[in-house]
Short mmCIF file of C-alpha atoms in Angstrom, two decimals:
data_model
loop_
_atom_site.label_atom_id
_atom_site.label_comp_id
_atom_site.label_asym_id
_atom_site.label_seq_id
_atom_site.Cartn_x
_atom_site.Cartn_y
_atom_site.Cartn_z
CA MET S 82 20.90 -26.93 4.77
CA LYS S 83 18.97 -29.01 2.28
CA THR S 84 18.14 -27.28 -1.00
CA PRO S 85 14.35 -27.03 -1.62
CA SER S 86 13.21 -29.48 -4.26
CA ILE S 87 9.58 -28.49 -4.90
CA GLN S 88 8.71 -28.39 -8.58
CA LYS S 89 7.94 -25.06 -10.25
CA GLU S 90 4.71 -26.49 -11.69
CA GLU S 91 3.52 -27.35 -8.17
CA ILE S 92 4.10 -23.77 -7.04
CA LEU S 93 2.24 -22.29 -10.01
CA ASN S 94 -0.62 -24.76 -9.49
CA ALA S 95 -0.90 -23.55 -5.90
CA PHE S 96 -1.06 -19.93 -7.08
CA GLN S 97 -3.80 -20.89 -9.54
CA PHE S 98 -5.64 -22.72 -6.74
CA ARG S 99 -5.47 -19.79 -4.32
CA HIS S 100 -8.36 -17.35 -4.43
CA ALA S 101 -10.11 -15.04 -1.97
CA CYS S 102 -12.47 -17.61 -0.49
CA LYS S 103 -15.72 -15.89 0.48
CA GLU S 104 -17.23 -18.79 2.44
CA PHE S 105 -15.60 -21.82 3.99
CA ASP S 106 -16.91 -25.29 4.79
CA SER S 107 -17.42 -24.92 8.53
CA THR S 108 -17.37 -28.70 9.02
CA LYS S 109 -13.74 -28.97 7.92
CA LYS S 110 -10.93 -27.99 10.29
CA ILE S 111 -7.26 -27.38 9.61
CA THR S 112 -5.03 -29.70 11.61
CA ASP S 113 -2.73 -28.31 14.30
CA GLU S 114 0.23 -29.43 12.20
CA ASN S 115 -0.94 -27.50 9.14
CA ILE S 116 -1.86 -24.25 10.91
CA LYS S 117 1.50 -24.29 12.72
CA PHE S 118 3.16 -24.79 9.33
CA ILE S 119 1.31 -21.78 7.91
CA LEU S 120 2.20 -19.61 10.91
CA GLU S 121 5.82 -20.75 10.75
CA THR S 122 6.06 -19.31 7.24
CA ALA S 123 5.04 -15.97 8.75
CA HIS S 124 7.65 -16.46 11.45
CA LEU S 125 10.33 -17.09 8.82
CA SER S 126 9.27 -14.24 6.53
CA PRO S 127 11.74 -11.50 5.60
CA SER S 128 11.38 -7.94 6.83
CA SER S 129 13.21 -4.68 6.28
CA PHE S 130 16.44 -4.73 8.32
CA GLY S 131 15.18 -8.05 9.74
CA PHE S 132 13.28 -6.24 12.51
CA GLU S 133 10.06 -8.34 12.32
CA PRO S 134 7.65 -5.48 13.16
CA TRP S 135 4.62 -7.75 13.57
CA HIS S 136 2.45 -9.87 15.80
CA PHE S 137 -0.28 -12.33 14.84
CA ILE S 138 -3.38 -13.21 16.86
CA VAL S 139 -5.17 -16.45 16.00
CA VAL S 140 -8.81 -15.88 16.98
CA GLN S 141 -10.54 -19.19 17.69
CA ASP S 142 -12.85 -18.07 20.51
CA LYS S 143 -16.38 -17.72 19.10
CA GLU S 144 -17.29 -14.85 21.41
CA LEU S 145 -14.23 -12.86 20.35
CA ARG S 146 -15.05 -13.53 16.69
CA GLU S 147 -18.54 -12.13 17.29
CA LEU S 148 -17.03 -8.94 18.71
CA LEU S 149 -15.16 -8.37 15.45
CA LYS S 150 -18.23 -8.57 13.22
CA PRO S 151 -19.62 -5.04 13.88
CA VAL S 152 -16.25 -3.43 13.08
CA ALA S 153 -15.29 -5.61 10.12
CA TRP S 154 -17.85 -5.43 7.32
CA GLY S 155 -15.76 -7.73 5.11
CA ALA S 156 -15.41 -10.49 7.68
CA PRO S 157 -18.73 -11.82 9.12
CA LEU S 158 -19.19 -14.83 6.81
CA LYS S 159 -15.52 -15.73 7.17
CA LEU S 160 -15.69 -15.34 10.96
CA ASP S 161 -18.61 -17.79 11.00
CA THR S 162 -17.12 -20.41 8.70
CA ALA S 163 -13.31 -20.21 8.70
CA SER S 164 -11.35 -22.89 10.49
CA HIS S 165 -8.78 -20.34 11.66
CA PHE S 166 -8.94 -16.53 11.71
CA VAL S 167 -5.79 -14.43 12.07
CA LEU S 168 -5.25 -10.74 12.86
CA GLY S 169 -2.08 -9.19 11.47
CA LEU S 170 -0.74 -6.48 13.76
CA SER S 171 2.07 -4.09 12.87
CA MET S 172 4.25 -2.14 15.24
CA LYS S 173 3.76 1.57 15.73
CA ALA S 174 6.37 4.31 16.08
CA PRO S 175 7.32 3.75 19.74
CA LEU S 176 8.69 0.33 18.81
CA THR S 177 10.10 0.88 15.33
CA HIS S 178 11.87 4.23 15.86
CA HIS S 179 15.62 3.87 15.48
CA LYS S 180 16.16 4.86 19.12
CA SER S 181 13.62 2.43 20.58
CA ASP S 182 14.31 -0.25 23.15
CA TYR S 183 12.78 -2.80 20.79
CA ILE S 184 15.35 -2.08 18.06
CA LYS S 185 18.10 -2.25 20.68
CA HIS S 186 16.71 -5.63 21.83
CA MET S 187 16.62 -6.96 18.27
CA LEU S 188 20.22 -6.00 17.59
CA GLU S 189 21.69 -7.11 20.90
CA GLU S 190 19.58 -10.08 21.99
CA VAL S 191 17.97 -11.52 18.86
CA LYS S 192 20.62 -10.87 16.22
CA LYS S 193 23.40 -10.94 18.83
CA MET S 194 25.53 -8.46 16.93
CA PRO S 195 28.85 -7.30 18.35
CA GLU S 196 28.94 -3.70 19.54
CA ASP S 197 30.90 -2.35 16.58
CA VAL S 198 28.49 -3.94 14.09
CA ILE S 199 25.49 -2.59 16.03
CA GLU S 200 26.95 0.91 15.73
CA VAL S 201 27.21 0.64 11.93
CA TYR S 202 23.84 -1.11 11.54
CA SER S 203 22.12 1.49 13.72
CA LYS S 204 23.61 4.28 11.64
CA PHE S 205 22.23 2.77 8.43
CA TYR S 206 18.80 2.30 10.00
CA ARG S 207 18.72 5.87 11.31
CA GLU S 208 19.67 7.26 7.90
CA PHE S 209 17.08 5.02 6.26
CA GLN S 210 14.36 6.46 8.52
CA GLU S 211 15.45 10.08 8.46
CA SER S 212 16.73 10.49 4.89
CA ASP S 213 16.13 7.60 2.51
CA PHE S 214 12.42 6.94 3.19
CA LYS S 215 11.75 10.04 5.33
CA LEU S 216 9.75 8.11 7.93
CA ASP S 217 9.30 11.25 9.96
CA ASP S 218 5.90 10.75 11.59
CA ASP S 219 3.92 8.01 13.31
CA LYS S 220 1.70 7.21 10.33
CA LYS S 221 4.63 6.76 7.95
CA LEU S 222 6.37 4.45 10.41
CA PHE S 223 3.21 2.35 10.85
CA ASP S 224 2.65 2.16 7.09
CA TRP S 225 6.27 1.03 6.66
CA ALA S 226 5.78 -1.67 9.30
CA SER S 227 2.55 -2.75 7.58
CA LYS S 228 4.46 -3.27 4.32
CA GLN S 229 6.63 -5.80 6.14
CA THR S 230 3.64 -7.53 7.74
CA TYR S 231 2.04 -7.96 4.31
CA ILE S 232 5.07 -10.02 3.24
CA ALA S 233 4.18 -12.46 6.01
CA LEU S 234 0.54 -12.41 4.87
CA ALA S 235 1.49 -13.33 1.31
CA ASN S 236 3.73 -16.13 2.52
CA MET S 237 1.01 -17.56 4.77
CA MET S 238 -1.55 -17.59 1.95
CA SER S 239 0.91 -19.11 -0.53
CA SER S 240 2.04 -21.80 1.88
CA ALA S 241 -1.59 -22.61 2.70
CA ALA S 242 -2.37 -23.03 -1.00
CA LEU S 243 0.61 -25.36 -1.41
CA VAL S 244 -1.01 -27.79 1.03
CA GLY S 245 -4.54 -27.38 -0.33
CA ILE S 246 -5.83 -24.90 2.24
CA ASP S 247 -7.90 -21.88 1.24
CA SER S 248 -7.58 -18.34 2.52
CA CYS S 249 -9.07 -14.87 2.27
CA PRO S 250 -7.23 -11.64 3.10
CA ILE S 251 -9.49 -8.97 4.59
CA GLU S 252 -9.11 -5.20 4.70
CA GLY S 253 -12.86 -4.62 5.06
CA PHE S 254 -12.81 -3.19 8.57
CA HIS S 255 -12.95 0.17 10.33
CA GLN S 256 -9.43 0.48 11.65
CA GLU S 257 -10.09 2.81 14.58
CA LYS S 258 -13.14 0.90 15.80
CA ALA S 259 -11.45 -2.46 15.31
CA GLU S 260 -8.41 -1.35 17.29
CA LYS S 261 -10.67 -0.18 20.11
CA VAL S 262 -12.11 -3.71 20.27
CA LEU S 263 -8.59 -5.13 20.27
CA GLN S 264 -7.61 -2.84 23.11
CA GLU S 265 -10.68 -3.55 25.24
CA LYS S 266 -11.28 -7.24 24.54
CA PHE S 267 -8.02 -8.70 23.19
CA ASP S 268 -5.55 -7.03 25.59
CA VAL S 269 -3.67 -5.40 22.70
CA ASP S 270 -1.62 -2.31 23.55
CA THR S 271 -2.77 -0.12 20.66
CA THR S 272 -0.17 2.51 21.44
CA LYS S 273 2.37 -0.06 20.23
CA TYR S 274 0.43 -2.13 17.67
CA GLY S 275 -2.09 -1.34 14.96
CA LEU S 276 -4.27 -3.64 12.87
CA SER S 277 -3.01 -4.08 9.30
CA PHE S 278 -5.18 -6.94 8.05
CA MET S 279 -7.33 -9.91 8.89
CA VAL S 280 -7.01 -13.26 7.12
CA ALA S 281 -9.19 -16.36 7.22
CA PHE S 282 -8.05 -19.93 6.57
CA GLY S 283 -10.08 -23.06 5.92
CA TYR S 284 -11.51 -25.18 3.14
CA ARG S 285 -13.74 -23.76 0.41
CA LYS S 286 -17.43 -24.56 0.49
CA GLU S 287 -17.64 -24.25 -3.28
CA ASP S 288 -15.23 -23.70 -6.12
CA PRO S 289 -14.97 -20.09 -7.37
CA ILE S 290 -17.55 -19.18 -10.01
CA HIS S 291 -15.13 -17.24 -12.18
CA ALA S 292 -11.75 -18.32 -13.45
CA LYS S 293 -8.74 -16.39 -12.19
CA SER S 294 -8.25 -13.23 -14.25
CA ARG S 295 -5.04 -11.25 -14.51
CA ARG S 296 -3.61 -8.62 -16.82
CA ALA S 297 -1.39 -9.95 -19.57
CA PHE S 298 2.09 -10.95 -18.39
CA ASP S 299 3.77 -8.51 -20.83
CA ASP S 300 1.62 -5.66 -19.51
CA ILE S 301 3.21 -5.85 -16.09
CA ILE S 302 6.80 -6.80 -16.90
CA THR S 303 9.39 -4.56 -18.55
CA TRP S 304 12.87 -5.77 -19.46
CA LYS S 305 15.68 -3.27 -19.87
#
């Protein structure tokens, strides 16, 4: 496999470029090639135990976007102007529990592990759930899955910035009401999936008013 050759300065420039874009230029559309590239970085993202507890819905239908507005107070302007709008779903307990059919499928059919390796891997995963992280109820399991889905979110936004595409992550929504819309209008089985985030992609209408502000580097890093 070819070693990546992108320059560090290019990566940092992309991180400086990226900001939470509040309004996009609705006349500019992301190409199919670029949106597939962004989504592929989600596809290739790491997850705990490699179990990929996520699903992403790309909402391009205008009527479906309108249905999201009443339940997502942070999204209306983005829903109107973004080239592409993505919902990040995370798996709930029925799928991520160590005894689930989904985990069995991942080990046997996706990872194609031999039986003896599956036995050891399953033991580690069970102990991780029951003892290490004490994921002993549905909410804890969903929150754990959401942590993994946020890795994919970060990778999508970073990869978008690397090719000059703007983004805005959105948590401004009523989760219960939004999931009801997903169940009734998007054919999402909300017993298996919950909504972790929304994210809009497109091209900025205007440059940000304020320069990027961050705490001092030494305030967040400790060397021992």
